[in-house]
């Protein structure tokens, strides 16, 4: 019998932190961020890495290697679009834990704002993926 780990934490303070960090994500996913050569490729990479991180500890998700493959594909697009490895890695390192908190807020906490941000980011990443050979065939 396999026992899956539960959510990362369950405290009300953690939920508040999720809401605050989702607000930060909204700022990054705004039109101003669209002028950044790392956006949205590096953010989509961070999104999929955060999703994979949360799947490892969630009782609600199963880890899937295709999540990290998607992250690597989006990272390749960011690199091709002119981001240096250091810039991309720094951006992903900053965004990845925010993505985990967004997943926790949406999947475990039922947070509306987290769900809306999740839906917005998945839409952005799907639309972006269609236009690039590295990501075009992602499922």
Backbone as JSON, one array per atom type, in Angstrom:
{
  "sequence": "XXXXXXXXXXXXXXXXXXXXXXXXXXXXXXXXXXXXXXXXXXXXXXXXXXXXXXXXXXXXXXXXXXXXXXXXXXXXXXXXXXXXXXXXXXXXXXXXXXXXXXXXXXXXXXXXXXXXXXXXXXXXXXXXXXXXXXXXXXX",
  "N": [[0.84, -1.18, 0.0], [0.62, 2.14, -0.9], [1.26, 5.21, 0.55], [0.34, 8.45, 0.1], [1.79, 11.67, 0.38], [0.41, 14.41, 2.2], [-0.96, 17.76, 1.81], [1.31, 20.57, 1.59], [1.31, 22.43, 3.78], [-1.22, 23.36, 6.17], [-2.14, 25.67, 7.35], [-4.03, 28.7, 8.18], [-2.5, 31.0, 7.82], [-0.76, 30.21, 5.83], [-2.52, 29.99, 3.69], [-3.21, 32.68, 3.37], [-0.74, 33.65, 2.63], [-0.54, 32.36, 0.18], [-2.51, 33.74, -1.28], [-1.4, 36.33, -1.35], [0.96, 35.81, -2.75], [-0.05, 34.88, -5.14], [-1.11, 37.22, -6.09], [1.28, 38.54, -6.6], [2.17, 36.94, -8.7], [0.26, 37.58, -10.61], [1.02, 40.16, -11.22], [3.48, 39.65, -12.5], [2.55, 38.26, -14.68], [1.34, 40.19, -16.14], [0.63, 42.68, -18.69], [2.9, 44.32, -18.79], [4.98, 42.6, -18.23], [5.09, 41.21, -20.56], [6.85, 42.48, -22.23], [9.29, 41.58, -21.51], [11.94, 39.52, -22.48], [12.08, 36.98, -21.4], [9.56, 36.28, -20.8], [6.6, 34.75, -22.01], [7.97, 32.35, -21.74], [9.96, 31.48, -19.78], [8.42, 31.74, -17.5], [6.42, 29.87, -17.97], [7.98, 27.6, -17.89], [8.73, 27.65, -15.18], [6.17, 27.38, -14.13], [5.47, 24.7, -14.88], [7.49, 23.3, -13.54], [6.89, 24.0, -10.9], [4.36, 22.84, -10.74], [5.08, 20.14, -11.0], [6.63, 19.9, -8.67], [4.66, 20.29, -6.7], [3.0, 18.12, -7.26], [4.54, 16.02, -6.34], [4.2, 16.08, -3.58], [1.54, 16.14, -3.09], [-1.64, 14.83, -2.18], [-3.5, 14.71, -4.09], [-2.57, 14.73, -6.7], [-0.68, 12.97, -9.19], [2.76, 12.46, -9.7], [4.26, 13.26, -12.82], [6.41, 12.57, -15.42], [6.22, 14.05, -17.77], [5.66, 16.63, -17.03], [8.07, 17.84, -16.14], [9.42, 17.59, -18.52], [7.96, 19.32, -20.14], [8.59, 21.7, -18.83], [11.34, 21.85, -19.4], [11.23, 22.14, -22.18], [9.96, 24.65, -22.47], [11.92, 26.18, -21.24], [13.95, 25.93, -23.09], [12.88, 27.44, -25.2], [12.92, 29.98, -24.02], [15.68, 30.33, -23.85], [16.39, 30.31, -26.55], [15.14, 32.66, -27.31], [16.79, 34.58, -26.4], [17.44, 34.81, -23.71], [19.85, 34.51, -21.13], [21.48, 31.65, -19.64], [21.83, 32.08, -16.9], [20.06, 34.23, -16.36], [17.59, 33.05, -17.0], [17.55, 30.85, -15.24], [17.6, 32.2, -12.77], [15.15, 33.6, -12.89], [13.34, 31.46, -13.02], [13.95, 30.22, -10.58], [13.0, 32.15, -8.82], [10.27, 32.23, -9.43], [9.3, 29.58, -9.24], [8.73, 28.56, -6.52], [6.53, 30.17, -6.0], [4.71, 29.22, -7.81], [4.24, 26.68, -6.76], [2.93, 27.37, -4.39], [0.68, 28.57, -5.52], [-0.5, 26.33, -6.73], [-1.06, 24.82, -4.45], [-2.87, 26.52, -3.16], [-4.97, 26.54, -5.02], [-5.57, 23.76, -5.65], [-5.58, 22.33, -3.18], [-6.56, 24.19, -1.29], [-8.77, 25.37, -2.47], [-8.87, 28.0, -3.32], [-10.16, 30.8, -4.89], [-8.83, 32.91, -6.27], [-6.32, 31.77, -6.72], [-7.09, 29.65, -8.39], [-8.06, 31.08, -10.61], [-5.7, 32.33, -11.45], [-4.17, 30.07, -12.06], [-5.67, 29.04, -14.2], [-5.41, 31.17, -15.97], [-2.61, 31.2, -16.42], [-2.23, 28.61, -17.51], [-3.64, 28.9, -19.9], [-2.16, 30.98, -21.15], [0.32, 29.68, -21.42], [-0.38, 27.47, -23.04], [-1.26, 28.77, -25.41], [1.09, 30.13, -26.11], [2.83, 27.96, -26.45], [1.95, 26.77, -28.82], [3.12, 28.24, -30.81], [5.81, 27.7, -31.06], [8.52, 25.62, -31.99], [9.77, 23.94, -30.1], [7.88, 23.5, -28.16], [5.5, 22.95, -29.32], [4.36, 20.37, -29.65], [3.64, 19.53, -27.14], [1.7, 17.88, -24.67]],
  "CA": [[0.0, 0.0, 0.0], [1.38, 3.38, -0.99], [0.63, 6.35, 1.22], [0.76, 9.71, -0.52], [1.93, 12.8, 1.31], [-0.66, 15.4, 2.17], [-0.57, 19.1, 1.39], [2.54, 21.09, 2.17], [0.89, 22.9, 5.11], [-2.66, 23.62, 6.16], [-2.48, 26.79, 8.22], [-4.64, 29.88, 7.56], [-1.43, 31.92, 7.41], [-0.26, 29.71, 4.56], [-3.5, 30.37, 2.67], [-3.06, 34.11, 3.14], [0.49, 33.79, 1.87], [-0.89, 31.96, -1.19], [-3.24, 34.85, -1.92], [-0.45, 37.42, -1.58], [1.89, 35.42, -3.8], [-0.8, 34.85, -6.41], [-1.16, 38.61, -6.53], [2.59, 38.8, -7.2], [2.18, 36.27, -10.0], [-0.57, 38.36, -11.53], [1.87, 41.26, -11.67], [4.45, 39.14, -13.45], [1.84, 37.82, -15.88], [0.64, 41.34, -16.72], [1.11, 43.17, -19.98], [4.26, 44.86, -18.66], [5.91, 41.48, -18.29], [5.16, 40.73, -21.94], [7.99, 43.12, -22.87], [10.46, 40.86, -21.04], [12.2, 38.39, -23.39], [11.91, 35.71, -20.7], [8.13, 36.03, -20.59], [6.18, 33.84, -20.95], [8.65, 31.05, -21.8], [10.55, 31.1, -18.5], [7.35, 31.59, -16.52], [5.78, 28.58, -18.23], [8.89, 26.6, -17.36], [8.54, 27.68, -13.72], [4.83, 26.84, -13.88], [5.49, 23.24, -14.94], [8.33, 22.8, -12.45], [6.1, 24.14, -9.68], [3.32, 21.81, -10.8], [5.75, 18.87, -10.7], [6.99, 19.93, -7.24], [3.45, 20.09, -5.9], [2.52, 16.76, -7.49], [5.34, 15.11, -5.51], [3.77, 16.1, -2.17], [0.08, 16.26, -3.04], [-2.47, 13.64, -2.15], [-4.47, 14.86, -5.17], [-1.92, 14.64, -8.01], [0.38, 11.98, -9.38], [3.89, 13.01, -10.46], [4.28, 12.85, -14.23], [7.64, 13.07, -16.04], [5.96, 15.01, -18.85], [5.66, 17.99, -16.47], [9.43, 18.38, -16.2], [9.75, 17.69, -19.94], [7.36, 20.58, -20.6], [9.41, 22.78, -18.27], [12.59, 21.92, -20.17], [10.91, 22.66, -23.51], [9.75, 26.1, -22.35], [13.22, 26.78, -20.94], [14.65, 26.0, -24.38], [12.35, 28.59, -25.94], [13.46, 31.18, -23.37], [17.08, 30.42, -24.24], [16.42, 30.71, -27.97], [14.67, 34.04, -27.43], [17.83, 35.51, -25.99], [17.75, 34.79, -22.29], [21.04, 33.75, -20.76], [21.18, 30.58, -18.69], [21.74, 32.66, -15.55], [18.8, 34.99, -16.26], [16.48, 32.1, -17.02], [17.57, 30.09, -13.98], [17.2, 33.11, -11.69], [13.72, 33.85, -13.02], [12.65, 30.23, -12.64], [14.14, 30.02, -9.13], [12.12, 33.1, -8.13], [8.86, 31.93, -9.71], [8.93, 28.19, -8.95], [8.01, 28.38, -5.25], [5.23, 30.85, -6.11], [3.83, 28.3, -8.53], [3.85, 25.63, -5.81], [1.9, 27.95, -3.52], [-0.54, 28.74, -6.31], [-1.1, 25.0, -6.86], [-1.62, 24.45, -3.15], [-4.06, 27.34, -2.93], [-6.04, 26.12, -5.94], [-5.93, 22.34, -5.59], [-5.91, 21.93, -1.81], [-7.3, 25.2, -0.54], [-9.97, 25.84, -3.16], [-8.79, 29.45, -3.4], [-10.64, 31.3, -6.18], [-7.79, 33.7, -6.93], [-5.31, 30.81, -7.19], [-7.69, 28.94, -9.53], [-8.08, 32.0, -11.75], [-4.32, 32.5, -11.92], [-3.82, 28.8, -12.67], [-6.34, 28.99, -15.51], [-4.79, 32.19, -16.83], [-1.27, 30.75, -16.82], [-2.33, 27.47, -18.44], [-4.03, 29.46, -21.19], [-1.0, 31.69, -21.71], [1.34, 28.69, -21.8], [-0.89, 26.7, -24.19], [-1.23, 29.63, -26.59], [2.5, 30.37, -26.43], [3.42, 26.69, -26.9], [1.55, 26.49, -30.21], [3.88, 29.05, -31.76], [7.24, 27.42, -30.97], [8.77, 24.2, -32.3], [10.16, 23.18, -28.9], [6.73, 23.26, -27.28], [4.29, 22.76, -30.14], [3.78, 19.03, -29.52], [3.4, 19.18, -25.74], [0.32, 17.47, -24.33]],
  "C": [[0.89, 1.24, 0.0], [0.59, 4.5, -0.32], [1.2, 7.61, 0.61], [0.86, 10.78, 0.56], [0.76, 13.75, 1.15], [-0.15, 16.73, 1.67], [0.68, 19.58, 2.14], [2.3, 21.58, 3.59], [-0.56, 23.3, 5.02], [-3.06, 24.88, 6.91], [-3.16, 27.93, 7.47], [-3.6, 30.89, 7.09], [-0.86, 31.51, 6.06], [-1.22, 30.08, 3.43], [-3.41, 31.85, 2.35], [-1.81, 34.37, 2.31], [0.25, 33.4, 0.41], [-1.56, 33.11, -1.93], [-2.3, 36.0, -2.25], [0.49, 37.06, -2.73], [1.19, 35.27, -5.15], [-0.92, 36.26, -6.96], [0.17, 39.0, -7.17], [2.7, 38.15, -8.57], [1.37, 37.03, -11.04], [0.24, 39.53, -12.08], [2.88, 40.82, -12.7], [3.78, 38.75, -14.76], [1.09, 38.97, -16.56], [1.25, 41.73, -18.05], [2.52, 43.72, -19.91], [5.29, 43.75, -18.77], [6.08, 40.97, -19.72], [6.32, 41.36, -22.7], [9.3, 42.44, -22.49], [10.71, 39.67, -21.96], [12.05, 37.02, -22.72], [10.45, 35.32, -20.54], [7.47, 35.72, -21.92], [6.96, 32.53, -20.88], [9.2, 30.61, -20.45], [9.48, 30.93, -17.42], [6.61, 30.27, -16.73], [6.67, 27.44, -17.75], [8.75, 26.51, -15.84], [7.19, 27.09, -13.33], [4.86, 25.31, -13.86], [6.39, 22.63, -13.89], [7.6, 22.89, -11.12], [4.99, 23.11, -9.6], [3.92, 20.45, -10.43], [6.14, 18.8, -9.22], [5.77, 19.65, -6.37], [2.91, 18.67, -6.06], [3.27, 15.74, -6.63], [4.83, 15.03, -4.08], [2.26, 16.1, -2.0], [-0.6, 14.9, -2.98], [-3.42, 13.62, -3.35], [-3.88, 14.69, -6.56], [-0.91, 13.51, -8.02], [1.51, 12.64, -10.15], [3.91, 12.42, -11.87], [5.55, 13.42, -14.86], [7.39, 14.09, -17.16], [5.9, 16.45, -18.34], [7.05, 18.61, -16.53], [9.92, 18.47, -17.65], [9.18, 18.98, -20.53], [8.17, 21.76, -20.09], [10.7, 22.96, -19.06], [12.35, 22.5, -21.57], [10.7, 24.17, -23.47], [11.06, 26.82, -22.03], [14.03, 26.92, -22.22], [14.18, 27.18, -25.22], [12.91, 29.89, -25.34], [14.92, 31.4, -23.77], [17.2, 30.89, -25.69], [16.01, 32.16, -28.16], [15.65, 35.04, -26.83], [18.14, 35.56, -24.52], [19.03, 34.01, -22.03], [20.63, 32.66, -19.77], [20.99, 31.14, -17.29], [20.43, 33.43, -15.37], [17.59, 34.06, -16.16], [16.4, 31.35, -15.69], [17.16, 30.95, -12.8], [15.7, 33.37, -11.71], [12.93, 32.63, -12.56], [12.76, 30.0, -11.14], [13.24, 30.95, -8.32], [10.65, 32.69, -8.25], [8.41, 30.54, -9.24], [8.21, 28.01, -7.62], [6.65, 29.09, -5.25], [4.23, 29.95, -6.83], [3.35, 27.18, -7.62], [2.76, 26.16, -4.89], [0.59, 28.17, -4.26], [-1.26, 27.4, -6.45], [-1.76, 24.58, -5.55], [-2.9, 25.23, -2.87], [-5.24, 26.89, -3.77], [-6.5, 24.69, -5.65], [-6.35, 21.94, -4.18], [-6.85, 22.91, -1.13], [-8.58, 25.68, -1.19], [-10.03, 27.35, -3.3], [-9.16, 29.93, -4.81], [-9.56, 32.04, -6.94], [-6.68, 32.79, -7.48], [-5.82, 30.05, -8.41], [-7.68, 29.83, -10.77], [-6.68, 32.21, -12.33], [-3.84, 31.23, -12.61], [-4.41, 28.72, -14.08], [-5.73, 30.0, -16.48], [-3.43, 31.73, -17.33], [-1.34, 29.55, -17.76], [-2.74, 27.95, -19.82], [-2.88, 30.16, -21.89], [0.02, 30.69, -22.22], [0.88, 27.86, -23.0], [-0.83, 27.53, -25.47], [0.21, 29.87, -27.06], [3.12, 29.11, -27.03], [3.12, 26.4, -28.36], [2.44, 27.18, -31.23], [5.38, 28.72, -31.79], [7.51, 25.93, -31.18], [9.11, 23.36, -31.07], [8.96, 22.74, -28.07], [5.46, 22.89, -28.04], [3.61, 21.42, -29.9], [3.54, 18.6, -28.08], [1.93, 18.82, -25.54], [-0.03, 17.98, -22.96]]
}
